[in-house]
């Protein structure tokens, strides 16, 4: 679907949501009005609403819910099978290699902290990252932070120089910026890391819900993402990747499930169990798998086209508002997912967000998006406003945002 012009009225054609989400009919109060309006959720990059398909699948799993990996009872076996099937669904969804390990975690932050606990050496990162892909590495005293450049080509050049300076175990990069939505060339970055004898970890939190991802064909060693940004908001995340570092490291959590035998000495499991001590979040894992299947059924080509049409509509609309200034990192990004951050002349980000919410029932995020170094670099240490969307968004939501921003001019 593209934002084609409707020939009769010469305005962009309406774009409908691609898939039903839970809460699409939610309403929000408006200041000074007795009647609420339909809530326009433009905060998908923080936490996306659940797909209806995910909620339905979850209801089925709840009806047969029991313990995992513990019991001989029928429902325990059914639930255990669901949990392990979810692992295989995720493996296939992200195009992992047959011998990769799929670990269920709490979220992307948790996954990267796990990665930090297994990585045997220095880690090269960019200064555009979400704190989740900075702080675990700086805390471990392993981070070598490279300054991003105005173009992706020059940024790759800078990474190349850093990797050449001294050996690094890992290059850890985001696949899509949580501030601007700009997409990075993952296969090129993987090639770069490997040429220098390093591995690559990709923070897929903002890419995996929006574009087809293939670990094997991109040449990625580790991929991490969160369920709650993948329309599966039930507290689970994923780390997928090469088994050797995972099996060689100490378990991320010590406890039952991670241990094979316990006496004076402990023998730890290998594989996913090594890093999943304690009772797992079965429903979180099942909902990630359900979301993966639902998104695949819609098709990432359609999802990409839908988002690109909405991004174009939003960008065109913002370009007509001289008091609104969008944020960009690169002059040559490889496309954008459904995220746009901007500042509005004469208003703080919080004032803009309050105007959108209180005056129009539109939910956006304001602040520094857990990317303080990037916001400072872009000259917006006081923050910005971020609108973000996905399969449950239609052009009406975007048009409402544009009309509300026009009032601030
Ligand atoms: C690119 C990116 N990485 C990591 C995270 C952290 O995700 P979580 O809060 O689910 O751990 C986010 C969250 O906004 C993100 O956008």
Tab-separated table of C-alpha atoms and ligand atoms in Angstrom:
chain	number	residue	atom	x	y	z
A	1	UNK	CA	0.000	0.000	0.000
A	2	UNK	CA	1.355	3.446	-0.834
A	3	UNK	CA	0.127	6.906	0.048
A	4	UNK	CA	-1.342	7.328	-3.440
A	5	UNK	CA	-3.347	10.420	-4.178
A	6	UNK	CA	-7.087	10.102	-4.337
A	7	UNK	CA	-7.657	11.670	-7.783
A	8	UNK	CA	-11.023	13.266	-6.907
A	9	UNK	CA	-10.035	15.172	-3.814
A	10	UNK	CA	-6.275	15.272	-4.338
A	11	UNK	CA	-5.301	14.144	-0.858
A	12	UNK	CA	-3.549	10.996	0.277
A	13	UNK	CA	-5.789	7.924	0.353
A	14	UNK	CA	-6.783	6.556	3.725
A	15	UNK	CA	-4.567	3.791	5.094
A	16	UNK	CA	-6.215	1.296	7.389
A	17	UNK	CA	-4.612	-0.653	10.218
A	18	UNK	CA	-3.125	-3.950	9.006
A	19	UNK	CA	-4.097	-6.118	11.963
A	20	UNK	CA	-6.427	-5.920	14.966
A	21	UNK	CA	-4.829	-5.064	18.298
A	22	UNK	CA	-6.259	-5.248	21.798
A	23	UNK	CA	-7.353	-1.810	23.009
A	24	UNK	CA	-7.942	-0.307	19.575
A	25	UNK	CA	-11.262	1.078	20.849
A	26	UNK	CA	-9.842	2.520	24.069
A	27	UNK	CA	-10.845	6.108	24.744
A	28	UNK	CA	-9.063	9.014	26.403
A	29	UNK	CA	-10.453	12.053	28.208
A	30	UNK	CA	-10.034	15.474	26.592
A	31	UNK	CA	-9.500	18.608	28.650
A	32	UNK	CA	-12.670	20.700	28.745
A	33	UNK	CA	-14.840	18.102	27.039
A	34	UNK	CA	-17.372	15.759	28.595
A	35	UNK	CA	-16.919	13.185	25.828
A	36	UNK	CA	-13.760	11.147	25.523
A	37	UNK	CA	-12.172	10.436	22.127
A	38	UNK	CA	-10.733	7.252	20.682
A	39	UNK	CA	-7.171	6.961	21.927
A	40	UNK	CA	-4.516	7.321	19.216
A	41	UNK	CA	-1.667	5.119	20.371
A	42	UNK	CA	1.505	6.485	18.791
A	43	UNK	CA	3.851	4.953	21.326
A	44	UNK	CA	4.508	1.524	19.837
A	45	UNK	CA	8.290	1.872	20.145
A	46	UNK	CA	7.946	1.929	23.930
A	47	UNK	CA	5.434	-0.924	24.223
A	48	UNK	CA	3.181	-2.068	21.399
A	49	UNK	CA	-0.391	-3.174	22.078
A	50	UNK	CA	-1.033	-6.925	22.022
A	51	UNK	CA	-2.144	-8.372	18.733
A	52	UNK	CA	-5.625	-9.837	19.084
A	53	UNK	CA	-4.158	-13.078	17.727
A	54	UNK	CA	-1.680	-13.096	20.623
A	55	UNK	CA	-4.383	-12.530	23.243
A	56	UNK	CA	-6.473	-15.335	21.722
A	57	UNK	CA	-3.550	-17.759	21.770
A	58	UNK	CA	-2.767	-16.792	25.328
A	59	UNK	CA	-6.319	-17.522	26.425
A	60	UNK	CA	-5.900	-21.054	25.021
A	61	UNK	CA	-2.571	-21.528	26.789
A	62	UNK	CA	-4.011	-20.269	30.079
A	63	UNK	CA	-6.814	-22.799	29.896
A	64	UNK	CA	-4.196	-25.569	29.983
A	65	UNK	CA	-1.578	-23.785	32.064
A	66	UNK	CA	0.594	-25.799	34.471
A	67	UNK	CA	4.261	-26.018	35.505
A	68	UNK	CA	7.084	-26.287	32.976
A	69	UNK	CA	9.844	-28.898	33.020
A	70	UNK	CA	8.628	-30.218	36.355
A	71	UNK	CA	5.628	-32.449	36.321
A	72	UNK	CA	4.522	-35.773	34.877
A	73	UNK	CA	0.899	-34.582	34.800
A	74	UNK	CA	-0.830	-34.106	31.485
A	75	UNK	CA	-1.147	-30.306	31.651
A	76	UNK	CA	2.443	-29.980	32.782
A	77	UNK	CA	3.491	-31.902	29.706
A	78	UNK	CA	1.224	-29.821	27.481
A	79	UNK	CA	2.652	-26.597	28.908
A	80	UNK	CA	6.236	-27.853	28.636
A	81	UNK	CA	5.622	-28.779	24.999
A	82	UNK	CA	4.154	-25.300	24.354
A	83	UNK	CA	7.196	-23.650	25.891
A	84	UNK	CA	9.668	-25.696	23.854
A	85	UNK	CA	7.580	-25.244	20.711
A	86	UNK	CA	7.723	-21.478	21.294
A	87	UNK	CA	11.510	-21.754	21.258
A	88	UNK	CA	11.426	-23.492	17.878
A	89	UNK	CA	8.963	-20.948	16.485
A	90	UNK	CA	11.280	-18.106	17.524
A	91	UNK	CA	14.272	-19.926	16.008
A	92	UNK	CA	12.525	-20.136	12.675
A	93	UNK	CA	11.037	-16.605	12.897
A	94	UNK	CA	14.485	-15.003	13.154
A	95	UNK	CA	16.133	-17.383	10.676
A	96	UNK	CA	18.539	-18.818	13.227
A	97	UNK	CA	21.045	-21.575	12.479
A	98	UNK	CA	20.074	-25.095	13.588
A	99	UNK	CA	22.755	-25.118	16.294
A	100	UNK	CA	22.014	-21.654	17.705
A	101	UNK	CA	20.692	-21.451	21.253
A	102	UNK	CA	17.404	-19.622	21.880
A	103	UNK	CA	17.268	-18.285	25.447
A	104	UNK	CA	14.089	-16.741	26.836
A	105	UNK	CA	14.849	-13.711	28.989
A	106	UNK	CA	12.796	-10.864	30.477
A	107	UNK	CA	13.425	-8.283	27.739
A	108	UNK	CA	16.165	-6.799	25.555
A	109	UNK	CA	17.919	-5.255	28.553
A	110	UNK	CA	18.063	-8.629	30.240
A	111	UNK	CA	19.279	-10.297	27.037
A	112	UNK	CA	22.159	-7.829	26.659
A	113	UNK	CA	23.127	-8.208	30.312
A	114	UNK	CA	23.240	-11.947	29.675
A	115	UNK	CA	25.367	-11.302	26.583
A	116	UNK	CA	27.720	-9.146	28.669
A	117	UNK	CA	28.136	-12.034	31.103
A	118	UNK	CA	29.291	-14.424	28.353
A	119	UNK	CA	31.404	-12.145	26.138
A	120	UNK	CA	35.122	-12.877	26.548
A	121	UNK	CA	36.684	-9.525	25.667
A	122	UNK	CA	36.213	-5.926	24.540
A	123	UNK	CA	33.012	-4.702	22.933
A	124	UNK	CA	32.837	-1.960	20.305
A	125	UNK	CA	29.608	0.080	20.393
A	126	UNK	CA	28.310	3.261	18.807
A	127	UNK	CA	27.232	6.325	20.759
A	128	UNK	CA	23.732	6.183	19.206
A	129	UNK	CA	22.653	3.175	21.256
A	130	UNK	CA	19.803	2.760	23.718
A	131	UNK	CA	21.245	2.551	27.244
A	132	UNK	CA	20.403	-1.169	27.209
A	133	UNK	CA	23.174	-1.617	24.645
A	134	UNK	CA	25.639	0.703	26.378
A	135	UNK	CA	25.445	0.302	30.132
A	136	UNK	CA	25.923	-3.485	30.383
A	137	UNK	CA	29.178	-3.069	28.438
A	138	UNK	CA	30.432	0.045	30.241
A	139	UNK	CA	29.628	-1.525	33.624
A	140	UNK	CA	31.698	-4.549	32.661
A	141	UNK	CA	34.550	-2.146	31.773
A	142	UNK	CA	34.597	-3.552	28.261
A	143	UNK	CA	33.044	-0.844	26.083
A	144	UNK	CA	34.979	0.981	23.375
A	145	UNK	CA	32.516	3.638	22.265
A	146	UNK	CA	32.807	4.929	18.701
A	147	UNK	CA	31.305	8.266	17.700
A	148	UNK	CA	28.758	7.936	14.886
A	149	UNK	CA	29.391	10.112	11.829
A	150	UNK	CA	26.914	12.039	9.661
A	151	UNK	CA	26.775	9.188	7.148
A	152	UNK	CA	26.568	5.445	7.610
A	153	UNK	CA	29.527	4.985	5.274
A	154	UNK	CA	31.713	7.191	7.464
A	155	UNK	CA	30.395	5.514	10.596
A	156	UNK	CA	31.418	2.130	9.219
A	157	UNK	CA	34.817	3.627	8.438
A	158	UNK	CA	35.131	4.770	12.081
A	159	UNK	CA	34.104	1.317	13.356
A	160	UNK	CA	36.609	-0.266	11.001
A	161	UNK	CA	39.383	1.925	12.418
A	162	UNK	CA	38.446	1.066	16.012
A	163	UNK	CA	38.284	-2.664	15.311
A	164	UNK	CA	41.665	-2.471	13.570
A	165	UNK	CA	43.261	-0.660	16.531
A	166	UNK	CA	43.031	-3.601	18.951
A	167	UNK	CA	41.240	-6.949	18.959
A	168	UNK	CA	37.628	-6.888	20.161
A	169	UNK	CA	35.396	-9.843	20.974
A	170	UNK	CA	32.174	-8.207	19.818
A	171	UNK	CA	30.592	-5.399	17.861
A	172	UNK	CA	27.226	-4.602	19.494
A	173	UNK	CA	24.908	-2.450	17.352
A	174	UNK	CA	21.287	-1.527	17.094
A	175	UNK	CA	19.425	-2.622	13.976
A	176	UNK	CA	17.120	0.403	14.081
A	177	UNK	CA	17.417	3.533	16.210
A	178	UNK	CA	14.785	3.834	18.924
A	179	UNK	CA	15.005	7.627	18.501
A	180	UNK	CA	14.774	8.145	14.749
A	181	UNK	CA	13.777	4.718	13.425
A	182	UNK	CA	16.727	4.799	11.026
A	183	UNK	CA	17.800	1.302	9.960
A	184	UNK	CA	21.441	0.227	9.931
A	185	UNK	CA	22.990	-2.147	7.365
A	186	UNK	CA	23.301	-5.239	9.508
A	187	UNK	CA	24.820	-7.583	6.913
A	188	UNK	CA	27.566	-5.012	6.149
A	189	UNK	CA	28.264	-4.543	9.844
A	190	UNK	CA	28.411	-8.319	10.358
A	191	UNK	CA	30.941	-8.599	7.521
A	192	UNK	CA	32.998	-5.812	9.087
A	193	UNK	CA	33.052	-7.447	12.530
A	194	UNK	CA	33.992	-10.821	11.115
A	195	UNK	CA	36.818	-9.380	9.009
A	196	UNK	CA	38.353	-8.196	12.272
A	197	UNK	CA	37.838	-11.543	14.031
A	198	UNK	CA	35.004	-10.142	16.195
A	199	UNK	CA	31.425	-11.342	16.535
A	200	UNK	CA	28.353	-9.166	16.177
A	201	UNK	CA	25.401	-8.745	18.526
A	202	UNK	CA	22.380	-6.975	17.066
A	203	UNK	CA	19.874	-5.143	19.240
A	204	UNK	CA	16.736	-5.974	17.291
A	205	UNK	CA	14.264	-4.391	19.726
A	206	UNK	CA	13.071	-1.874	17.130
A	207	UNK	CA	13.629	-3.915	13.967
A	208	UNK	CA	12.277	-7.387	14.663
A	209	UNK	CA	8.611	-6.234	15.007
A	210	UNK	CA	8.820	-4.329	11.711
A	211	UNK	CA	11.073	-6.086	9.204
A	212	UNK	CA	11.978	-9.665	8.293
A	213	UNK	CA	15.094	-10.692	10.174
A	214	UNK	CA	17.422	-13.543	9.308
A	215	UNK	CA	20.305	-14.249	11.626
A	216	UNK	CA	21.849	-16.779	9.268
A	217	UNK	CA	21.615	-14.760	6.080
A	218	UNK	CA	22.633	-11.448	7.717
A	219	UNK	CA	25.610	-13.280	9.285
A	220	UNK	CA	24.611	-12.182	12.791
A	221	UNK	CA	26.076	-14.020	15.790
A	222	UNK	CA	23.604	-12.847	18.466
A	223	UNK	CA	20.199	-11.197	18.163
A	224	UNK	CA	18.182	-9.803	21.067
A	225	UNK	CA	14.662	-8.384	21.235
A	226	UNK	CA	11.666	-7.835	23.530
A	227	UNK	CA	8.205	-9.384	23.435
A	228	UNK	CA	6.437	-6.208	24.532
A	229	UNK	CA	7.603	-4.346	21.419
A	230	UNK	CA	6.566	-7.342	19.274
A	231	UNK	CA	2.866	-7.073	20.188
A	232	UNK	CA	3.386	-9.685	22.946
A	233	UNK	CA	3.407	-7.670	26.174
A	234	UNK	CA	3.774	-10.461	28.704
A	235	UNK	CA	7.235	-9.916	30.129
A	236	UNK	CA	9.513	-12.074	27.998
A	237	UNK	CA	12.457	-11.348	25.717
A	238	UNK	CA	14.918	-13.353	23.647
A	239	UNK	CA	18.615	-13.849	23.053
A	240	UNK	CA	19.401	-16.086	20.069
A	241	UNK	CA	22.869	-16.966	18.963
A	242	UNK	CA	25.969	-19.068	18.943
A	243	UNK	CA	26.133	-21.753	21.592
A	244	UNK	CA	29.833	-21.879	22.431
A	245	UNK	CA	30.109	-18.678	24.516
A	246	UNK	CA	26.766	-19.442	26.162
A	247	UNK	CA	27.874	-22.949	27.127
A	248	UNK	CA	31.331	-21.849	28.306
A	249	UNK	CA	30.096	-19.036	30.582
A	250	UNK	CA	28.867	-19.293	34.142
A	251	UNK	CA	25.057	-19.524	34.250
A	252	UNK	CA	23.464	-16.080	34.201
A	253	UNK	CA	21.297	-17.065	37.184
A	254	UNK	CA	22.229	-19.811	39.614
A	255	UNK	CA	19.391	-22.085	40.646
A	256	UNK	CA	17.156	-24.987	39.758
A	257	UNK	CA	16.717	-25.693	36.087
A	258	UNK	CA	20.228	-24.445	35.261
A	259	UNK	CA	21.873	-27.177	37.338
A	260	UNK	CA	22.111	-30.780	36.127
A	261	UNK	CA	23.411	-32.330	39.384
A	262	UNK	CA	24.047	-30.663	42.725
A	263	UNK	CA	26.220	-32.051	45.487
A	264	UNK	CA	29.405	-30.532	46.878
A	265	UNK	CA	30.065	-29.466	43.300
A	266	UNK	CA	27.489	-28.382	40.771
A	267	UNK	CA	27.325	-29.565	37.184
A	268	UNK	CA	25.504	-27.030	35.030
A	269	UNK	CA	23.415	-27.771	31.992
A	270	UNK	CA	24.464	-26.576	28.586
A	271	UNK	CA	22.025	-25.102	26.101
A	272	UNK	CA	19.225	-22.678	26.916
A	273	UNK	CA	18.558	-24.256	30.335
A	274	UNK	CA	21.978	-23.075	31.549
A	275	UNK	CA	20.769	-19.466	31.506
A	276	UNK	CA	17.086	-19.971	32.349
A	277	UNK	CA	17.221	-20.948	36.027
A	278	UNK	CA	13.953	-20.763	37.933
A	279	UNK	CA	10.436	-21.188	36.593
A	280	UNK	CA	10.291	-19.701	33.115
A	281	UNK	CA	7.805	-17.162	31.822
A	282	UNK	CA	5.834	-19.669	29.739
A	283	UNK	CA	3.044	-17.269	28.842
A	284	UNK	CA	5.547	-14.628	27.760
A	285	UNK	CA	7.341	-17.138	25.541
A	286	UNK	CA	4.083	-18.488	24.100
A	287	UNK	CA	2.904	-14.982	23.291
A	288	UNK	CA	6.170	-14.109	21.523
A	289	UNK	CA	5.726	-17.236	19.401
A	290	UNK	CA	2.094	-16.322	18.704
A	291	UNK	CA	3.130	-12.816	17.638
A	292	UNK	CA	5.859	-14.242	15.413
A	293	UNK	CA	3.366	-16.470	13.642
A	294	UNK	CA	0.777	-13.719	13.312
A	295	UNK	CA	3.296	-11.267	11.833
A	296	UNK	CA	4.556	-13.895	9.427
A	297	UNK	CA	0.994	-14.603	8.347
A	298	UNK	CA	0.473	-10.900	7.586
A	299	UNK	CA	3.828	-10.893	5.777
A	300	UNK	CA	6.755	-8.558	6.384
A	301	UNK	CA	6.557	-7.207	2.858
A	302	UNK	CA	3.074	-5.885	3.594
A	303	UNK	CA	4.116	-4.703	7.033
A	304	UNK	CA	7.071	-2.803	5.552
A	305	UNK	CA	4.917	-1.209	2.849
A	306	UNK	CA	2.267	-0.212	5.384
A	307	UNK	CA	4.806	1.444	7.667
A	308	UNK	CA	6.662	3.132	4.840
A	309	UNK	CA	3.412	4.681	3.621
A	310	UNK	CA	2.652	5.963	7.116
A	311	UNK	CA	6.225	7.244	7.577
A	312	UNK	CA	5.993	9.096	4.249
A	313	UNK	CA	2.658	10.609	5.192
A	314	UNK	CA	4.010	11.722	8.549
A	315	UNK	CA	7.246	13.095	7.070
A	316	UNK	CA	5.370	14.993	4.358
A	317	UNK	CA	3.011	16.420	6.954
A	318	UNK	CA	5.832	17.437	9.295
A	319	UNK	CA	7.723	19.061	6.412
A	320	UNK	CA	4.743	21.405	5.990
A	321	UNK	CA	5.032	22.518	9.639
A	322	UNK	CA	8.023	24.878	9.866
A	323	UNK	CA	7.857	24.994	13.679
A	324	UNK	CA	8.444	21.216	13.892
A	325	UNK	CA	12.024	19.988	13.473
A	326	UNK	CA	12.607	16.238	13.010
A	327	UNK	CA	15.696	14.491	14.390
A	328	UNK	CA	17.990	12.474	12.127
A	329	UNK	CA	21.282	10.705	12.764
A	330	UNK	CA	22.412	9.838	9.239
A	331	UNK	CA	22.159	11.404	5.787
A	332	UNK	CA	22.088	7.951	4.163
A	333	UNK	CA	20.038	5.613	6.412
A	334	UNK	CA	18.807	2.301	4.990
A	335	UNK	CA	15.154	3.208	5.481
A	336	UNK	CA	13.134	3.852	8.634
A	337	UNK	CA	10.779	1.853	10.782
A	338	UNK	CA	7.677	3.606	12.094
A	339	UNK	CA	9.390	6.069	14.417
A	340	UNK	CA	9.733	9.848	14.154
A	341	UNK	CA	11.206	12.113	16.821
A	342	UNK	CA	10.994	15.891	16.654
A	343	UNK	CA	11.082	19.098	18.645
A	344	UNK	CA	8.559	21.926	18.373
A	345	UNK	CA	9.825	25.511	18.484
A	346	UNK	CA	8.627	27.409	21.546
A	347	UNK	CA	7.501	24.332	23.512
A	348	UNK	CA	9.237	21.821	25.727
A	349	UNK	CA	8.794	18.160	24.730
A	350	UNK	CA	6.606	17.652	27.825
A	351	UNK	CA	4.350	20.586	26.828
A	352	UNK	CA	3.931	19.108	23.356
A	353	UNK	CA	3.149	15.652	24.754
A	354	UNK	CA	0.616	17.148	27.171
A	355	UNK	CA	-1.026	19.126	24.366
A	356	UNK	CA	-1.303	15.955	22.277
A	357	UNK	CA	-2.667	13.914	25.166
A	358	UNK	CA	-4.894	16.374	27.033
A	359	UNK	CA	-6.097	18.205	23.951
A	360	UNK	CA	-6.377	15.364	21.449
A	361	UNK	CA	-6.186	11.933	23.098
A	362	UNK	CA	-2.900	11.108	21.338
A	363	UNK	CA	-0.265	9.101	23.219
A	364	UNK	CA	3.389	9.782	22.328
A	365	UNK	CA	6.623	9.593	24.311
A	366	UNK	CA	8.634	12.626	25.368
A	367	UNK	CA	12.065	12.712	26.962
A	368	UNK	CA	15.418	11.281	26.053
A	369	UNK	CA	14.290	7.751	25.238
A	370	UNK	CA	17.092	6.072	27.242
A	371	UNK	CA	19.518	7.387	24.623
A	372	UNK	CA	21.036	10.356	26.438
A	373	UNK	CA	24.363	10.388	24.542
A	374	UNK	CA	22.520	10.448	21.209
A	375	UNK	CA	20.108	13.205	22.242
A	376	UNK	CA	23.066	15.301	23.458
A	377	UNK	CA	24.906	14.674	20.214
A	378	UNK	CA	21.898	15.769	18.157
A	379	UNK	CA	21.766	18.981	20.195
A	380	UNK	CA	18.634	18.057	22.142
A	381	UNK	CA	19.854	17.370	25.672
A	382	UNK	CA	16.461	18.516	26.935
A	383	UNK	CA	14.747	15.750	25.017
A	384	UNK	CA	12.307	15.485	22.141
A	385	UNK	CA	8.912	14.019	21.264
A	386	UNK	CA	8.618	10.593	19.661
A	387	UNK	CA	5.698	9.239	17.663
A	388	UNK	CA	5.866	5.558	16.758
A	389	UNK	CA	3.512	3.094	15.181
A	390	UNK	CA	2.975	-0.357	13.697
A	391	UNK	CA	0.433	-2.805	12.333
A	392	UNK	CA	-2.451	-1.445	14.412
A	393	UNK	CA	-1.983	2.111	13.133
A	394	UNK	CA	-3.934	3.778	10.339
A	395	UNK	CA	-3.547	7.116	8.585
A	396	UNK	CA	-6.269	8.631	10.796
A	397	UNK	CA	-3.845	8.413	13.733
A	398	UNK	CA	-1.101	10.147	11.752
A	399	UNK	CA	-3.483	12.827	10.466
A	400	UNK	CA	-4.706	13.544	13.988
A	401	UNK	CA	-1.118	14.013	15.137
A	402	UNK	CA	-0.361	16.391	12.272
A	403	UNK	CA	-3.503	18.458	12.893
A	404	UNK	CA	-2.700	18.719	16.612
A	405	UNK	CA	0.900	19.780	15.919
A	406	UNK	CA	-0.299	22.397	13.424
A	407	UNK	CA	-2.112	24.129	16.304
A	408	UNK	CA	1.258	24.834	17.937
A	409	UNK	CA	2.570	26.839	14.958
B	1	LIG	C1	16.686	-0.165	20.570
B	1	LIG	C2	16.291	-0.581	21.955
B	1	LIG	N1	17.091	-1.389	22.630
B	1	LIG	C3	16.785	-1.827	23.859
B	1	LIG	C4	15.643	-1.421	24.487
B	1	LIG	C5	15.324	-1.930	25.860
B	1	LIG	O1	14.207	-2.752	25.774
B	1	LIG	P1	13.532	-3.343	27.088
B	1	LIG	O2	13.062	-2.159	27.873
B	1	LIG	O3	12.420	-4.166	26.575
B	1	LIG	O4	14.561	-4.106	27.804
B	1	LIG	C6	14.778	-0.556	23.836
B	1	LIG	C7	13.548	-0.075	24.509
B	1	LIG	O5	13.006	0.944	24.198
B	1	LIG	C8	15.103	-0.137	22.530
B	1	LIG	O6	14.298	0.671	21.858
